[in-house]
Coordinates of N, CA and C in Angstrom, one line a residue:
M270 N 91.7 46.2 175.4 CA 92.7 47.1 174.9 C 93.9 47.1 175.9
T271 N 95.1 46.9 175.4 CA 96.3 47.0 176.2 C 96.7 48.5 176.2
F272 N 96.9 49.0 177.4 CA 97.2 50.5 177.5 C 98.6 50.6 177.9
K273 N 99.3 51.5 177.2 CA 100.7 51.7 177.5 C 101.0 53.2 177.4
R274 N 101.8 53.7 178.3 CA 102.2 55.1 178.3 C 103.1 55.4 177.1
H275 N 102.8 56.4 176.4 CA 103.6 56.8 175.2 C 104.8 57.7 175.7
G276 N 105.0 57.9 176.9 CA 106.1 58.7 177.4 C 105.7 60.1 177.7
K277 N 106.7 60.9 178.0 CA 106.4 62.3 178.4 C 106.1 63.1 177.1
A278 N 105.5 64.2 177.4 CA 105.2 65.2 176.3 C 106.5 65.7 175.7
V279 N 106.4 66.1 174.4 CA 107.5 66.7 173.7 C 107.2 68.2 173.7
I280 N 108.1 69.0 174.3 CA 108.0 70.4 174.4 C 108.9 71.1 173.4
E281 N 108.4 72.0 172.6 CA 109.2 72.7 171.6 C 108.9 74.2 171.7
F282 N 109.9 75.0 171.3 CA 109.8 76.4 171.3 C 110.1 76.9 169.9
P283 N 109.1 76.9 169.0 CA 109.3 77.3 167.6 C 109.8 78.7 167.3
N284 N 109.5 79.6 168.2 CA 109.9 81.0 168.2 C 109.9 81.6 169.6
D285 N 110.1 82.8 169.7 CA 110.2 83.5 171.0 C 108.9 83.6 171.8
L286 N 107.8 83.4 171.1 CA 106.5 83.6 171.8 C 105.6 82.4 171.9
D287 N 106.0 81.3 171.3 CA 105.1 80.1 171.3 C 105.8 79.0 172.0
I288 N 104.9 78.2 172.6 CA 105.3 76.9 173.3 C 104.4 75.9 172.6
V289 N 104.9 74.8 172.2 CA 104.1 73.7 171.5 C 104.5 72.4 172.3
I290 N 103.4 71.8 172.8 CA 103.6 70.5 173.5 C 102.8 69.4 172.8
T291 N 103.4 68.3 172.5 CA 102.7 67.2 171.8 C 102.7 66.0 172.8
R292 N 101.7 65.3 172.7 CA 101.5 64.1 173.5 C 100.6 63.1 172.8
E293 N 100.8 61.8 173.0 CA 100.0 60.8 172.4 C 99.2 60.1 173.5
F294 N 97.9 59.8 173.2 CA 97.1 59.1 174.1 C 96.5 57.9 173.3
E295 N 96.5 56.7 173.9 CA 96.0 55.5 173.3 C 94.5 55.4 173.6
A296 N 93.8 56.3 172.8 CA 92.3 56.4 173.0 C 91.8 57.0 171.7
P297 N 90.5 56.8 171.5 CA 89.8 57.4 170.3 C 89.7 58.9 170.4
I298 N 89.8 59.6 169.3 CA 89.8 61.1 169.3 C 88.6 61.7 170.0
E299 N 87.4 61.1 169.8 CA 86.2 61.6 170.4 C 86.3 61.6 172.0
L300 N 86.9 60.5 172.5 CA 87.0 60.4 174.0 C 88.1 61.4 174.5
V301 N 89.2 61.6 173.8 CA 90.2 62.5 174.2 C 89.6 63.9 174.1
F302 N 88.9 64.3 173.1 CA 88.2 65.6 173.0 C 87.3 65.8 174.2
D303 N 86.5 64.8 174.5 CA 85.5 65.0 175.6 C 86.3 65.2 176.9
V304 N 87.3 64.4 177.2 CA 88.0 64.5 178.4 C 88.7 65.9 178.5
M305 N 89.1 66.5 177.4 CA 89.8 67.7 177.4 C 88.8 68.9 177.4
T306 N 87.5 68.7 177.2 CA 86.6 69.8 177.1 C 85.3 69.8 177.9
K307 N 85.0 68.7 178.6 CA 83.8 68.6 179.3 C 84.1 68.8 180.8
P308 N 83.3 69.6 181.5 CA 83.6 69.9 182.9 C 83.6 68.7 183.8
E309 N 82.8 67.7 183.6 CA 82.8 66.5 184.5 C 84.1 65.8 184.4
Y310 N 84.8 65.9 183.3 CA 86.2 65.2 183.2 C 87.3 66.2 183.6
M311 N 87.1 67.5 183.1 CA 88.2 68.5 183.4 C 88.3 68.6 184.9
R312 N 87.3 68.5 185.7 CA 87.4 68.6 187.2 C 88.4 67.6 187.7
K313 N 88.5 66.5 187.0 CA 89.4 65.4 187.5 C 90.8 65.6 187.0
T314 N 91.1 66.4 186.0 CA 92.4 66.5 185.4 C 93.0 67.9 185.4
V315 N 92.2 69.0 185.6 CA 92.8 70.3 185.5 C 93.7 70.7 186.6
A316 N 93.6 70.1 187.8 CA 94.4 70.5 188.9 C 95.6 69.5 188.9
P317 N 96.8 70.0 188.5 CA 97.9 69.1 188.2 C 98.5 68.4 189.5
Y318 N 98.3 69.1 190.6 CA 99.0 68.5 191.9 C 97.9 68.2 192.9
G319 N 96.7 67.9 192.5 CA 95.7 67.6 193.5 C 95.0 68.8 194.2
E320 N 95.2 70.0 193.6 CA 94.6 71.2 194.2 C 93.0 71.0 194.2
E321 N 92.4 71.7 195.1 CA 90.9 71.7 195.1 C 90.5 72.5 193.9
V322 N 89.5 71.9 193.1 CA 88.9 72.6 192.0 C 87.7 73.3 192.5
K323 N 87.8 74.6 192.6 CA 86.7 75.4 193.2 C 85.7 75.7 192.1
V324 N 86.2 76.0 190.9 CA 85.3 76.4 189.8 C 85.8 75.6 188.5
C325 N 84.9 75.1 187.8 CA 85.2 74.4 186.5 C 84.0 74.6 185.6
S326 N 84.0 75.7 184.9 CA 82.9 75.9 184.0 C 83.4 76.1 182.6
I327 N 82.6 75.5 181.6 CA 83.0 75.4 180.2 C 81.8 75.6 179.4
D328 N 81.7 76.7 178.6 CA 80.7 76.9 177.6 C 81.3 76.7 176.2
L329 N 81.4 75.5 175.8 CA 82.1 75.0 174.6 C 81.4 75.4 173.3
R330 N 81.6 76.7 172.9 CA 81.1 77.2 171.7 C 81.8 78.5 171.4
V331 N 81.9 78.8 170.1 CA 82.6 80.1 169.7 C 81.9 81.2 170.5
G332 N 82.7 82.0 171.2 CA 82.2 83.1 172.0 C 81.9 82.7 173.4
G333 N 81.9 81.4 173.7 CA 81.6 80.9 175.1 C 82.9 81.0 175.9
D334 N 82.7 81.1 177.2 CA 83.8 81.2 178.1 C 84.1 80.0 178.9
Y335 N 85.3 79.9 179.4 CA 85.7 78.8 180.3 C 86.3 79.5 181.5
H336 N 86.3 78.8 182.7 CA 86.9 79.4 183.9 C 87.2 78.2 184.8
Y337 N 88.5 78.2 185.3 CA 88.9 77.2 186.3 C 89.5 78.0 187.4
V338 N 89.1 77.6 188.6 CA 89.8 78.1 189.8 C 90.3 77.0 190.7
L339 N 91.6 76.9 190.9 CA 92.3 75.9 191.6 C 92.8 76.5 192.9
V340 N 92.7 75.7 194.0 CA 93.1 76.2 195.3 C 94.1 75.2 195.9
P341 N 95.4 75.6 195.9 CA 96.4 74.7 196.5 C 96.3 74.7 198.0
D342 N 97.2 73.9 198.6 CA 97.2 73.8 200.1 C 97.3 75.1 200.8
G343 N 98.1 76.1 200.2 CA 98.3 77.4 200.8 C 97.1 78.3 200.8
G344 N 96.1 77.9 200.0 CA 94.8 78.6 200.0 C 94.7 79.8 199.0
T345 N 95.8 80.1 198.3 CA 95.7 81.2 197.3 C 95.1 80.7 196.0
E346 N 94.0 81.3 195.6 CA 93.3 80.8 194.4 C 94.1 81.1 193.2
C347 N 94.1 80.2 192.3 CA 94.7 80.3 190.9 C 93.5 80.3 189.9
S348 N 93.3 81.4 189.2 CA 92.2 81.5 188.3 C 92.7 81.6 186.9
F349 N 92.2 80.7 186.0 CA 92.4 80.7 184.6 C 91.1 80.8 183.9
H350 N 91.1 81.7 182.8 CA 89.8 81.9 182.1 C 90.1 82.4 180.7
G351 N 89.1 82.3 179.9 CA 89.2 82.8 178.5 C 87.9 82.6 177.7
T352 N 88.0 82.9 176.4 CA 86.9 82.8 175.6 C 87.2 81.9 174.3
Y353 N 86.3 81.0 174.0 CA 86.6 80.2 172.8 C 86.5 81.0 171.5
L354 N 87.5 80.9 170.7 CA 87.5 81.6 169.4 C 87.1 80.6 168.3
E355 N 87.5 79.3 168.4 CA 87.2 78.3 167.4 C 86.9 77.0 168.2
V356 N 85.9 76.3 167.7 CA 85.5 75.0 168.3 C 85.1 74.1 167.1
E357 N 85.9 73.0 166.9 CA 85.7 72.1 165.8 C 85.8 70.7 166.4
A358 N 84.7 70.2 167.0 CA 84.7 68.9 167.7 C 84.8 67.8 166.6
P359 N 85.6 66.8 166.8 CA 86.4 66.5 167.9 C 87.9 66.8 167.6
T360 N 88.2 67.8 166.8 CA 89.6 67.9 166.4 C 90.3 69.2 166.9
R361 N 89.6 70.2 167.3 CA 90.3 71.5 167.5 C 89.5 72.4 168.4
T362 N 90.3 73.1 169.3 CA 89.7 74.3 170.0 C 90.8 75.4 170.0
V363 N 90.4 76.6 170.0 CA 91.3 77.8 170.1 C 90.6 78.7 171.0
Q364 N 91.3 79.2 172.0 CA 90.7 80.1 173.0 C 91.7 81.0 173.6
T365 N 91.2 82.2 174.1 CA 92.1 83.1 174.8 C 92.5 82.4 176.1
W366 N 93.7 82.8 176.7 CA 94.2 82.2 177.9 C 94.7 83.3 178.8
L367 N 94.0 83.4 180.0 CA 94.4 84.5 180.9 C 94.5 83.8 182.3
F368 N 95.6 84.2 183.0 CA 95.8 83.7 184.4 C 95.9 84.9 185.2
D369 N 95.0 85.0 186.2 CA 94.8 86.2 187.1 C 96.1 86.5 187.8
G370 N 97.0 85.5 188.1 CA 98.2 85.7 188.7 C 99.2 86.5 187.9
W371 N 99.0 86.6 186.6 CA 99.8 87.4 185.7 C 98.9 88.3 184.9
P372 N 98.4 89.4 185.5 CA 97.4 90.2 184.9 C 97.8 90.9 183.6
D373 N 99.0 91.1 183.3 CA 99.4 91.7 182.1 C 99.7 90.7 181.0
V374 N 99.5 89.4 181.2 CA 99.9 88.4 180.2 C 98.6 88.0 179.5
E375 N 98.7 88.0 178.2 CA 97.7 87.4 177.3 C 98.3 86.4 176.4
A376 N 97.5 85.4 176.1 CA 97.9 84.4 175.2 C 96.7 83.7 174.5
V377 N 97.0 83.0 173.4 CA 96.0 82.2 172.7 C 96.4 80.8 172.8
E378 N 95.5 80.0 173.3 CA 95.8 78.5 173.5 C 95.0 77.7 172.5
S379 N 95.7 76.7 171.9 CA 95.0 75.9 171.0 C 95.3 74.4 171.2
M380 N 94.3 73.5 170.9 CA 94.5 72.1 171.0 C 94.1 71.5 169.7
V381 N 94.9 70.7 169.0 CA 94.6 70.1 167.8 C 94.8 68.6 168.0
L382 N 93.8 67.8 167.7 CA 93.8 66.3 167.8 C 93.8 65.6 166.5
H383 N 94.6 64.6 166.4 CA 94.6 63.7 165.2 C 94.8 62.3 165.6
E384 N 93.9 61.4 165.1 CA 93.9 60.0 165.5 C 94.4 59.2 164.3
T385 N 95.3 58.3 164.6 CA 95.8 57.3 163.7 C 95.9 55.9 164.4
H386 N 95.1 54.9 163.9 CA 95.1 53.6 164.4 C 94.8 53.5 165.9
G387 N 93.9 54.3 166.4 CA 93.5 54.3 167.8 C 94.3 55.1 168.7
V388 N 95.4 55.8 168.2 CA 96.2 56.6 169.0 C 95.9 58.1 168.6
T389 N 95.6 58.9 169.6 CA 95.3 60.3 169.3 C 96.5 61.2 169.7
K390 N 97.0 61.9 168.8 CA 98.1 62.8 169.0 C 97.5 64.2 169.3
M391 N 97.9 64.8 170.4 CA 97.4 66.1 170.8 C 98.6 67.1 170.6
T392 N 98.3 68.2 169.9 CA 99.3 69.3 169.7 C 98.7 70.5 170.5
Y393 N 99.3 70.8 171.5 CA 98.8 72.0 172.4 C 99.8 73.1 172.1
K394 N 99.2 74.3 171.9 CA 100.1 75.5 171.6 C 99.6 76.6 172.5
L395 N 100.6 77.3 173.0 CA 100.3 78.5 173.8 C 101.1 79.6 173.1
S396 N 100.4 80.6 172.6 CA 101.0 81.7 171.8 C 100.8 83.0 172.6
F397 N 101.9 83.5 173.1 CA 101.9 84.8 173.9 C 101.9 86.0 173.1
R398 N 101.2 87.0 173.6 CA 101.1 88.3 172.9 C 102.5 89.0 172.7
D399 N 103.3 88.9 173.8 CA 104.6 89.5 173.7 C 105.6 88.8 174.6
Q400 N 106.9 89.2 174.4 CA 108.0 88.5 175.1 C 107.9 88.6 176.6
A401 N 107.4 89.7 177.1 CA 107.2 89.9 178.6 C 106.3 88.8 179.1
G402 N 105.2 88.5 178.4 CA 104.3 87.5 178.8 C 104.9 86.1 178.7
R403 N 105.6 85.9 177.6 CA 106.2 84.5 177.4 C 107.2 84.3 178.5
N404 N 107.9 85.3 179.0 CA 109.0 85.2 180.0 C 108.4 84.7 181.3
H405 N 107.1 84.8 181.6 CA 106.5 84.3 182.8 C 106.5 82.8 182.8
M406 N 106.3 82.2 181.7 CA 106.2 80.7 181.6 C 107.5 80.1 181.5
K407 N 108.0 79.6 182.7 CA 109.3 79.1 182.8 C 109.4 77.6 183.0
T408 N 108.3 77.0 183.5 CA 108.3 75.5 183.8 C 107.1 74.9 183.1
F409 N 107.1 73.6 182.9 CA 106.0 72.9 182.2 C 105.6 71.7 182.9
D410 N 106.1 71.5 184.2 CA 105.7 70.3 184.9 C 104.2 70.3 185.2
G411 N 103.5 71.4 185.3 CA 102.1 71.4 185.5 C 101.4 70.9 184.3
H412 N 101.8 71.3 183.1 CA 101.2 70.8 181.9 C 101.4 69.2 181.8
Q413 N 102.6 68.8 182.1 CA 102.9 67.4 182.1 C 102.0 66.6 183.1
A414 N 101.9 67.1 184.3 CA 101.0 66.5 185.3 C 99.6 66.5 184.8
N415 N 99.1 67.5 184.2 CA 97.7 67.5 183.7 C 97.6 66.4 182.6
F416 N 98.5 66.3 181.7 CA 98.4 65.4 180.6 C 98.5 63.9 181.2
D417 N 99.3 63.7 182.3 CA 99.3 62.4 182.9 C 98.0 62.1 183.5
K418 N 97.3 63.1 184.1 CA 96.0 62.8 184.6 C 95.0 62.5 183.5
V419 N 95.1 63.2 182.4 CA 94.2 62.9 181.3 C 94.4 61.5 180.8
E420 N 95.7 61.1 180.7 CA 96.0 59.7 180.3 C 95.4 58.7 181.3
D421 N 95.6 59.0 182.6 CA 95.0 58.0 183.6 C 93.5 58.0 183.5
L422 N 92.8 59.1 183.3 CA 91.4 59.1 183.2 C 90.9 58.4 181.9
L423 N 91.6 58.6 180.8 CA 91.3 57.9 179.6 C 91.4 56.4 179.8
K424 N 92.5 55.9 180.5 CA 92.7 54.5 180.8 C 91.5 54.0 181.6
S425 N 91.1 54.7 182.6 CA 90.0 54.3 183.5 C 88.7 54.2 182.7
L426 N 88.4 55.2 181.9 CA 87.2 55.2 181.1 C 87.2 54.0 180.1
L427 N 88.3 53.8 179.5 CA 88.4 52.7 178.5 C 88.3 51.3 179.2
D428 N 88.9 51.2 180.4 CA 88.9 49.9 181.1 C 87.4 49.7 181.6
S429 N 86.7 50.7 182.0 CA 85.3 50.5 182.5 C 84.4 50.2 181.3
K430 N 84.7 50.7 180.1 CA 83.9 50.4 178.9 C 84.1 49.0 178.5
E431 N 85.4 48.5 178.6 CA 85.7 47.1 178.3 C 84.9 46.2 179.2
T432 N 84.9 46.5 180.5 CA 84.3 45.7 181.5 C 82.8 45.5 181.2
V433 N 82.2 46.7 180.9 CA 80.7 46.7 180.6 C 80.4 45.8 179.4
S434 N 81.3 45.9 178.3 CA 81.0 45.2 177.1 C 81.3 43.7 177.2
E435 N 82.0 43.2 178.2 CA 82.4 41.8 178.3 C 81.3 41.0 178.8

């Protein structure tokens, strides 16, 4: 399989409270879903800038929790956590999103995947409860870096699968 980057994510702001990011991955939907939801893969992609991943736990079921703790060079822990509201493998997850650094901010995060001809399009949405919460999210380079890591891991997994089957 020839792997090419589909470019940067497309970031849209459909209203005052929502952020929608779309990105394409040249990989089957099942593999993209696994890389985005399994701890053994998330440990490799969740830290956008090479931070230490101190905690990466995922209970992928409705009512199950997830928790990531990243530690940058400065040593201040960044903790993200929430509860799964919907899980429809391999096409969709919806979960609450809380970042301990912004204790008054609540959001709902969703990921929808759709595959066409071996390319999986991911639509990621972060819906904030209120404008004050949305105002905290000013940059998206961390999301872009995460998705770049996802793409790199997908490429690596697909390359190793091809090598094994040859």
